mmCIF file of C-alpha atoms and ligand atoms in Angstrom:
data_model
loop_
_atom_site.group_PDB
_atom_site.id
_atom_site.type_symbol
_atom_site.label_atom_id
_atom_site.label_comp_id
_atom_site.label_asym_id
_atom_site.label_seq_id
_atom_site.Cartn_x
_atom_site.Cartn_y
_atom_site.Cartn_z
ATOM 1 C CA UNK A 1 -16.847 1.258 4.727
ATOM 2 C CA UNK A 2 -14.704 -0.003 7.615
ATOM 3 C CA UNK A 3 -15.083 2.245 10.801
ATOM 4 C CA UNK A 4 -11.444 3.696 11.258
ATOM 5 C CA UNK A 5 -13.094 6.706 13.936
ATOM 6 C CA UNK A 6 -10.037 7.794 16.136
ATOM 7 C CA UNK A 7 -8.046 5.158 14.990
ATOM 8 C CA UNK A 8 -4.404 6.197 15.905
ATOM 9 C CA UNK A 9 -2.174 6.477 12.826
ATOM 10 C CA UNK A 10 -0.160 3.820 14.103
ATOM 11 C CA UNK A 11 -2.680 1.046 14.445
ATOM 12 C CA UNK A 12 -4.205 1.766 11.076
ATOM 13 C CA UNK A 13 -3.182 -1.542 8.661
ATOM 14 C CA UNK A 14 -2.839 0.225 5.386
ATOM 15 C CA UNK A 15 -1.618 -3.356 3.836
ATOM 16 C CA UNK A 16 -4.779 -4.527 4.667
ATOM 17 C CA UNK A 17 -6.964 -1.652 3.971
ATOM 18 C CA UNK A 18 -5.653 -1.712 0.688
ATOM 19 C CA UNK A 19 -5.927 -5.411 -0.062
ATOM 20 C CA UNK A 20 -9.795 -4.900 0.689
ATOM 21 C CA UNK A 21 -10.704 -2.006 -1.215
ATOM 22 C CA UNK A 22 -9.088 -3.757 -4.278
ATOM 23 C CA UNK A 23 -11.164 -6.256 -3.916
ATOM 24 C CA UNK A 24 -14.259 -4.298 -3.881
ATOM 25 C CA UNK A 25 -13.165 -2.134 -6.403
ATOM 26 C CA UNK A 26 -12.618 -5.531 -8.954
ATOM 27 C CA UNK A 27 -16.231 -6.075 -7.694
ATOM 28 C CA UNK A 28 -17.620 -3.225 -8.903
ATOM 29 C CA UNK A 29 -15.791 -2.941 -12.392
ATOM 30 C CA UNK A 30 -16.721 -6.325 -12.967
ATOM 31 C CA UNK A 31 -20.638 -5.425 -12.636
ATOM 32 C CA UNK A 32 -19.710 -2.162 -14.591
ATOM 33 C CA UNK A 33 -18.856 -4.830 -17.231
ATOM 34 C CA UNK A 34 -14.917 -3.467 -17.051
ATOM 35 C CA UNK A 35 -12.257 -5.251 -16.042
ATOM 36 C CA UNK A 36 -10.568 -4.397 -12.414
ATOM 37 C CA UNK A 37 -7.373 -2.984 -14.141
ATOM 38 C CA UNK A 38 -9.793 -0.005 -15.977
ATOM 39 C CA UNK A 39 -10.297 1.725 -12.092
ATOM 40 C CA UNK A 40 -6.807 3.131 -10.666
ATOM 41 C CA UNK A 41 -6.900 3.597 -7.225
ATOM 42 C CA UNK A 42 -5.671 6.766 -6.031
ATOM 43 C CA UNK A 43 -4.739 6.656 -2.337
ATOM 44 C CA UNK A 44 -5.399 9.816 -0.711
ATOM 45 C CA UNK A 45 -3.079 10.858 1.978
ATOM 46 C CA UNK A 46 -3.556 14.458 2.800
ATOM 47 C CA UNK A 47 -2.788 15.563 6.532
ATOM 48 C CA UNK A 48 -1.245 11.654 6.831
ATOM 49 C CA UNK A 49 2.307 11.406 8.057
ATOM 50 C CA UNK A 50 4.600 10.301 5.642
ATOM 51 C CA UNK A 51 5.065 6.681 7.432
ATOM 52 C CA UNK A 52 1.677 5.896 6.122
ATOM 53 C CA UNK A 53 2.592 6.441 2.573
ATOM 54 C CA UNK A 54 6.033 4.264 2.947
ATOM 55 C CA UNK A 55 3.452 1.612 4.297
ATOM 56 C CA UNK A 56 1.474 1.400 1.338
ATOM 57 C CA UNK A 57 4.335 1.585 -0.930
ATOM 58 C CA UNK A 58 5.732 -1.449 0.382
ATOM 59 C CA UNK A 59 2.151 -3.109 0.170
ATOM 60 C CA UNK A 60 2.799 -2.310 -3.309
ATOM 61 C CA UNK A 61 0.938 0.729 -4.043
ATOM 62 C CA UNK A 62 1.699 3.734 -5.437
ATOM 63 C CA UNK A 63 -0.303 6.435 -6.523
ATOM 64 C CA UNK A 64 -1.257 8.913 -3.943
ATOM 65 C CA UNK A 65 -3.418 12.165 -4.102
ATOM 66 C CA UNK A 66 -2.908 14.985 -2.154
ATOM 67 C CA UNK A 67 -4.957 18.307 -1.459
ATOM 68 C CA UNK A 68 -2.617 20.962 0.123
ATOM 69 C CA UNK A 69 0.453 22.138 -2.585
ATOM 70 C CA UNK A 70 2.953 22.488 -0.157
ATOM 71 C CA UNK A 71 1.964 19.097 1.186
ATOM 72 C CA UNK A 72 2.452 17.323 -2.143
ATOM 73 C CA UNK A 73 5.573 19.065 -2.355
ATOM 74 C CA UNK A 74 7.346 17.649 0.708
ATOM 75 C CA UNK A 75 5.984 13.721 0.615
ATOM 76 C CA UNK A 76 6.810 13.904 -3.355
ATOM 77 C CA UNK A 77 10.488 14.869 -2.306
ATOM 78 C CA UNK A 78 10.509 11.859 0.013
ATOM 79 C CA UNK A 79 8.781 9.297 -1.754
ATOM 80 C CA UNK A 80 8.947 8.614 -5.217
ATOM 81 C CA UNK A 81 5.142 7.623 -6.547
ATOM 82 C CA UNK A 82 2.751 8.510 -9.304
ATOM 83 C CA UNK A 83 1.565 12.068 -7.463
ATOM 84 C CA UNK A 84 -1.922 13.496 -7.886
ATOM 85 C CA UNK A 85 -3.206 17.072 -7.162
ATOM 86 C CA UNK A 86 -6.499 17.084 -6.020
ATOM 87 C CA UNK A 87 -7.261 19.512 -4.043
ATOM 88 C CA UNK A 88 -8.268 23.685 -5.221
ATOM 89 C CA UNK A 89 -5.581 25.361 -6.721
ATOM 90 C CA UNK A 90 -4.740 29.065 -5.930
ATOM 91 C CA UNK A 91 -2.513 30.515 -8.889
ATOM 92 C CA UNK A 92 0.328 30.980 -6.126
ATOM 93 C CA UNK A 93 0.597 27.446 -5.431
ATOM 94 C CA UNK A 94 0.567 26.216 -8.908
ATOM 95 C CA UNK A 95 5.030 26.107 -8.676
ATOM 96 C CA UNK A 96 4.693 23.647 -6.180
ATOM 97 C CA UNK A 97 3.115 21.000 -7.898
ATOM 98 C CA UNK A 98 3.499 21.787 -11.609
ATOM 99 C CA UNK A 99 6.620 19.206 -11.676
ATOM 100 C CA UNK A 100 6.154 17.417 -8.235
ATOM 101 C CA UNK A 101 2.683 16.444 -9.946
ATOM 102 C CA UNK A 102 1.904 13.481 -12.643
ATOM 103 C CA UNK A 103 -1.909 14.368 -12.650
ATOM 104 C CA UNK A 104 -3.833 17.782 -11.552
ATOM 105 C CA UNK A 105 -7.713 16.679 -11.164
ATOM 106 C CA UNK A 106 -8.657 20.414 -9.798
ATOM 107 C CA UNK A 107 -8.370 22.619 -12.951
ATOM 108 C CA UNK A 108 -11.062 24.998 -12.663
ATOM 109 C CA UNK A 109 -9.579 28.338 -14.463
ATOM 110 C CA UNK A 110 -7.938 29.039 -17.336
ATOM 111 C CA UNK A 111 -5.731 30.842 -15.497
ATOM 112 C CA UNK A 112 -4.568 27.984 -13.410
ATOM 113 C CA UNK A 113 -4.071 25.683 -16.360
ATOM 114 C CA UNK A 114 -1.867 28.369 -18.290
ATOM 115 C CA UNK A 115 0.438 28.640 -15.729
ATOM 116 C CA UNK A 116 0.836 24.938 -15.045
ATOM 117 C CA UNK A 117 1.815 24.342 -18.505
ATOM 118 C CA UNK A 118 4.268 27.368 -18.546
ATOM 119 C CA UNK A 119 6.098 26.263 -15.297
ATOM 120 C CA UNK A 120 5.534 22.104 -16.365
ATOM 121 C CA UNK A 121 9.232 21.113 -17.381
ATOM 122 C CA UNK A 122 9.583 20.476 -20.700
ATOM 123 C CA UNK A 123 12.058 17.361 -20.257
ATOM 124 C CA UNK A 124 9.268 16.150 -18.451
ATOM 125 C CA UNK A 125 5.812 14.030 -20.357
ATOM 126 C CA UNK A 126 2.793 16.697 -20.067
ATOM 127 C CA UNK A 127 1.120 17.087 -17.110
ATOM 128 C CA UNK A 128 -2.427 15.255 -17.059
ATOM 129 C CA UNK A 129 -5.446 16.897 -16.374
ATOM 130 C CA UNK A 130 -9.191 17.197 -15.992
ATOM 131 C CA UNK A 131 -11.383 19.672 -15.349
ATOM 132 C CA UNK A 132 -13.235 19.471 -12.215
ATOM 133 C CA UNK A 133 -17.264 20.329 -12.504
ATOM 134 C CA UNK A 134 -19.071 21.652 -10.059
ATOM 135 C CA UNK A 135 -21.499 19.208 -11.032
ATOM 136 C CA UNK A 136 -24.454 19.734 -7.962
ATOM 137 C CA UNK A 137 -24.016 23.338 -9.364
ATOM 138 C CA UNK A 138 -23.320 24.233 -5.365
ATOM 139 C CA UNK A 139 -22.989 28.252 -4.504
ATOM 140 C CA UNK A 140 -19.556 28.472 -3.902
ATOM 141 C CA UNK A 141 -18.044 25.142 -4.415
ATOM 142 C CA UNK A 142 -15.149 24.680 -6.685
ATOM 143 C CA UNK A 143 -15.097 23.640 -10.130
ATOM 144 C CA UNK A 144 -17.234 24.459 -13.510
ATOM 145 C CA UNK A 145 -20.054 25.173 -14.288
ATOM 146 C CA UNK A 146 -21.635 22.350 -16.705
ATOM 147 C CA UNK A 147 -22.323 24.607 -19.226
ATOM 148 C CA UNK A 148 -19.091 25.906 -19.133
ATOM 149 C CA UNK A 149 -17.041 22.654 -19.148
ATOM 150 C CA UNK A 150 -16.606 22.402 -23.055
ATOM 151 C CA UNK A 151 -15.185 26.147 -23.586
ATOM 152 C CA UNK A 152 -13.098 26.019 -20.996
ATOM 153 C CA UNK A 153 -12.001 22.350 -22.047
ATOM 154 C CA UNK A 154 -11.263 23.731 -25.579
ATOM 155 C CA UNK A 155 -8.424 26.237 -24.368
ATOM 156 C CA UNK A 156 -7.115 23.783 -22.323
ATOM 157 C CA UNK A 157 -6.586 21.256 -24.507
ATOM 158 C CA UNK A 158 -4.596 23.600 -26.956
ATOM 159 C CA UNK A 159 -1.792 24.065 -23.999
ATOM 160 C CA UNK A 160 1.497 22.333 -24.705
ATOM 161 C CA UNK A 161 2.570 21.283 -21.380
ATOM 162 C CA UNK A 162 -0.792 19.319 -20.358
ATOM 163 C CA UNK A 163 -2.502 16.390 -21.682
ATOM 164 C CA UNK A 164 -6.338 16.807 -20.880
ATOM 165 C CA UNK A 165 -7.531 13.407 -19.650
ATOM 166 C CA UNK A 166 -10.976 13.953 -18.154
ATOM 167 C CA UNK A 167 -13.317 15.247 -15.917
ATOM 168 C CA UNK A 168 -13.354 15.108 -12.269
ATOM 169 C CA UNK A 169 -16.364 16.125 -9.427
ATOM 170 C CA UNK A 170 -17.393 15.799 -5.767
ATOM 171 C CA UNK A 171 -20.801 15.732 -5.800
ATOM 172 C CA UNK A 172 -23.474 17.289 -3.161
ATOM 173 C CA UNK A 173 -24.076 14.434 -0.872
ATOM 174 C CA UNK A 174 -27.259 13.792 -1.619
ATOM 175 C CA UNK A 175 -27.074 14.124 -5.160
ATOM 176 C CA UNK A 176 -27.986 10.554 -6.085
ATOM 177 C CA UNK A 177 -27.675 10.779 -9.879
ATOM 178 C CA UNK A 178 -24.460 12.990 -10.221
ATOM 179 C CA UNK A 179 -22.325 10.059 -11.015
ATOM 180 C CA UNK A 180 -24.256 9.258 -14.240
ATOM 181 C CA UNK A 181 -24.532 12.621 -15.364
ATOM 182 C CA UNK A 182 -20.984 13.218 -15.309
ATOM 183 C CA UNK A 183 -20.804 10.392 -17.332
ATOM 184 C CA UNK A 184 -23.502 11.515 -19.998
ATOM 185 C CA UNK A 185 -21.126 14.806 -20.089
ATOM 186 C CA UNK A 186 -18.342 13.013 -20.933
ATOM 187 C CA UNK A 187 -19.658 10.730 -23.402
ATOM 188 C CA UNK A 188 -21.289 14.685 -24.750
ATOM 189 C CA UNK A 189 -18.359 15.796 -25.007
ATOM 190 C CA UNK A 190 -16.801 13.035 -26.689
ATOM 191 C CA UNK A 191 -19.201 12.909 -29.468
ATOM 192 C CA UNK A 192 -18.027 16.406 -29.971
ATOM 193 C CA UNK A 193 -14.139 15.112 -30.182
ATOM 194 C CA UNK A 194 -12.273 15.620 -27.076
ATOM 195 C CA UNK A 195 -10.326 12.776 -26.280
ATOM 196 C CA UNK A 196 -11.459 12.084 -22.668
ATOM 197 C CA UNK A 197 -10.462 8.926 -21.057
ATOM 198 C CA UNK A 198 -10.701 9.331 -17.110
ATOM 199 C CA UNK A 199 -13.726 10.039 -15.212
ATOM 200 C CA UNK A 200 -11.914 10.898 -11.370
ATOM 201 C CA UNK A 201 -14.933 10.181 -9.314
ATOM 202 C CA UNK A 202 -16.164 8.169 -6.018
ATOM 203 C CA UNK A 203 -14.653 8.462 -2.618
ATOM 204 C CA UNK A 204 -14.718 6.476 0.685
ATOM 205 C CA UNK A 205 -18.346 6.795 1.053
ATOM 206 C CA UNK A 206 -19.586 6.353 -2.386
ATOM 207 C CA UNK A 207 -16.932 4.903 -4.681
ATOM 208 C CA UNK A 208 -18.596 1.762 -5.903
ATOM 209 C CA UNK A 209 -21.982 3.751 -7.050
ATOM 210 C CA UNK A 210 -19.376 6.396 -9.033
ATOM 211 C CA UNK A 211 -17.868 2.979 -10.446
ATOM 212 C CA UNK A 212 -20.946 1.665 -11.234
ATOM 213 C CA UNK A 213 -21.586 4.677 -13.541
ATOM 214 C CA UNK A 214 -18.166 4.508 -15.007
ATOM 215 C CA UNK A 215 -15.790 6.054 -12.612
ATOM 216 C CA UNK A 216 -12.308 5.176 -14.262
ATOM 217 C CA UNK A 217 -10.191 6.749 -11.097
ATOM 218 C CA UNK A 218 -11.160 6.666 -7.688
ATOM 219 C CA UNK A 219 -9.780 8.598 -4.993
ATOM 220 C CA UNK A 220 -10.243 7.138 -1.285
ATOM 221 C CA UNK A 221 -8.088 8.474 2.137
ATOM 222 C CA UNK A 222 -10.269 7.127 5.247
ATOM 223 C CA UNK A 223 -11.189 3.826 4.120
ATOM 224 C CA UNK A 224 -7.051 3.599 3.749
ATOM 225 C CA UNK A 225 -5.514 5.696 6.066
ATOM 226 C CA UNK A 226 -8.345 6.170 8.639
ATOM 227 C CA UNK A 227 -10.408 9.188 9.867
ATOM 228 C CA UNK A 228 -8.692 12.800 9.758
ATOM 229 C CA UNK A 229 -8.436 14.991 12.614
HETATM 230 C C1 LIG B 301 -10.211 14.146 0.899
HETATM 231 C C2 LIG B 301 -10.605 13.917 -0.498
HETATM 232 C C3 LIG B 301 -10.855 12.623 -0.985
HETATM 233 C C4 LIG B 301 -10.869 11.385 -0.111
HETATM 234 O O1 LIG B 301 -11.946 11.421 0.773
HETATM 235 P P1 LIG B 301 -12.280 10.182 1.758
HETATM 236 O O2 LIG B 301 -13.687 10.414 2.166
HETATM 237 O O3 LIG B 301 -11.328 10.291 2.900
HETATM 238 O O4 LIG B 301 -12.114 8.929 0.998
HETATM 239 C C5 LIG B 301 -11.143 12.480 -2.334
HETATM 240 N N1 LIG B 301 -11.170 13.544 -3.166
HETATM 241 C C6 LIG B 301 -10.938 14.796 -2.740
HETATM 242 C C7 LIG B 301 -10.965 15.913 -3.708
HETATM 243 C C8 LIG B 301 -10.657 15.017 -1.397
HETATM 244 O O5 LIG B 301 -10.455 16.269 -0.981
#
């Protein structure tokens, strides 16, 4: 990873930063035996002003995830671009980004997911989804349990408004393996019949190992953007 530490917003080269990580990104779905087109790059830009976005759209990119509701809200209202929720989801929040939103990655609750797909316009295409797992089984940490992934993927594939796509995890730091169990659950799960395409895994730190392991969608801010205050 490049060392963006205290790097004012203004001097970061998001052009640049983004014209390296595709490189390494091809890298590593090339020794995944995938081609570099099969990993999306999902820009993360939470707490980033808006100017930094605008940059990377006119480098050419745009897909951006965001973690705060409100957050996604605003930029989404400013900048058109393939939006992704990433962050947790509180059941009062879920207006915000039902239709600002292209992709949730955070579903956790059936609750959640119910009342995205009531409040997803229906002249819009289906919201995607995954499920995210809680897959170093952390105390209090967000997402799943892995025995609990395939009933609660099983309601919410049967809502109208979303179109499951996959699962999604941040692993315990030192939890060297997580990446290819997440990928044994999905290919699980798919021998059982969902219709999972996306693994949303790997971040600044660790991306090419969760690629490596078959990581369709990556989601990186400081290796783009630089460090967060
Ligand atoms: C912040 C965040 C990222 C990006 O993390 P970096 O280490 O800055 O690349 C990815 N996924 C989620 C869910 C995040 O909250």
């Amino acid at each position: 990873m490049n060392s963006p530490a205290n790097t004012p917003d203004s001097a970061v080269n998001v052009a640049e930063n983004l014209t390296r990580l595709q490189a390494r990104i091809a890298t590593a779905a090339k020794e995944s035996g995938r081609a570099a087109e099969a990993v999306q790059l999902i820009a993360v830009s939470k707490t980033k002003p808006l100017s930094l976005v605008q940059a990377a759209v006119a480098a050419g990119h745009a897909c951006f995830g965001e973690n705060y509701a409100q957050e996604l809200a605003d930029k989404a209202e400013q900048q058109a671009a393939e939006w992704h929720f990433i962050g947790p989801l509180q059941s009062n929040k879920v207006k915000l980004v039902a239709n600002a939103a292209s992709w949730v990655h955070s579903i956790d609750r059936l609750k959640t997911a119910q009342r995205l797909s009531s409040m997803r316009d229906p002249a819009l295409s289906p919201l995607n989804v995954c499920l995210q797992v809680n897959i170093s089984a952390e105390p209090q940490k967000a997402g799943v349990q892995v025995e609990e992934v395939e009933a609660l993927l099983a309601q919410v594939s049967a809502l109208p408004r979303l179109r499951l796509r996959g699962l999604m995890c941040i692993p315990a730091p030192d939890d060297t393996n997580a990446f290819a169990r997440m990928a044994a659950l999905a290919a699980d799960l798919r021998a059982k019949g969902f219709e999972l395409d996306v693994l949303s895994m790997g971040m600044s730190r660790d991306f090419e190992s969760a690629i490596l392991a078959g990581a369709t969608h990556v989601r990186i801010g400081t290796a783009i953007f630089g460090s967060r205050q």
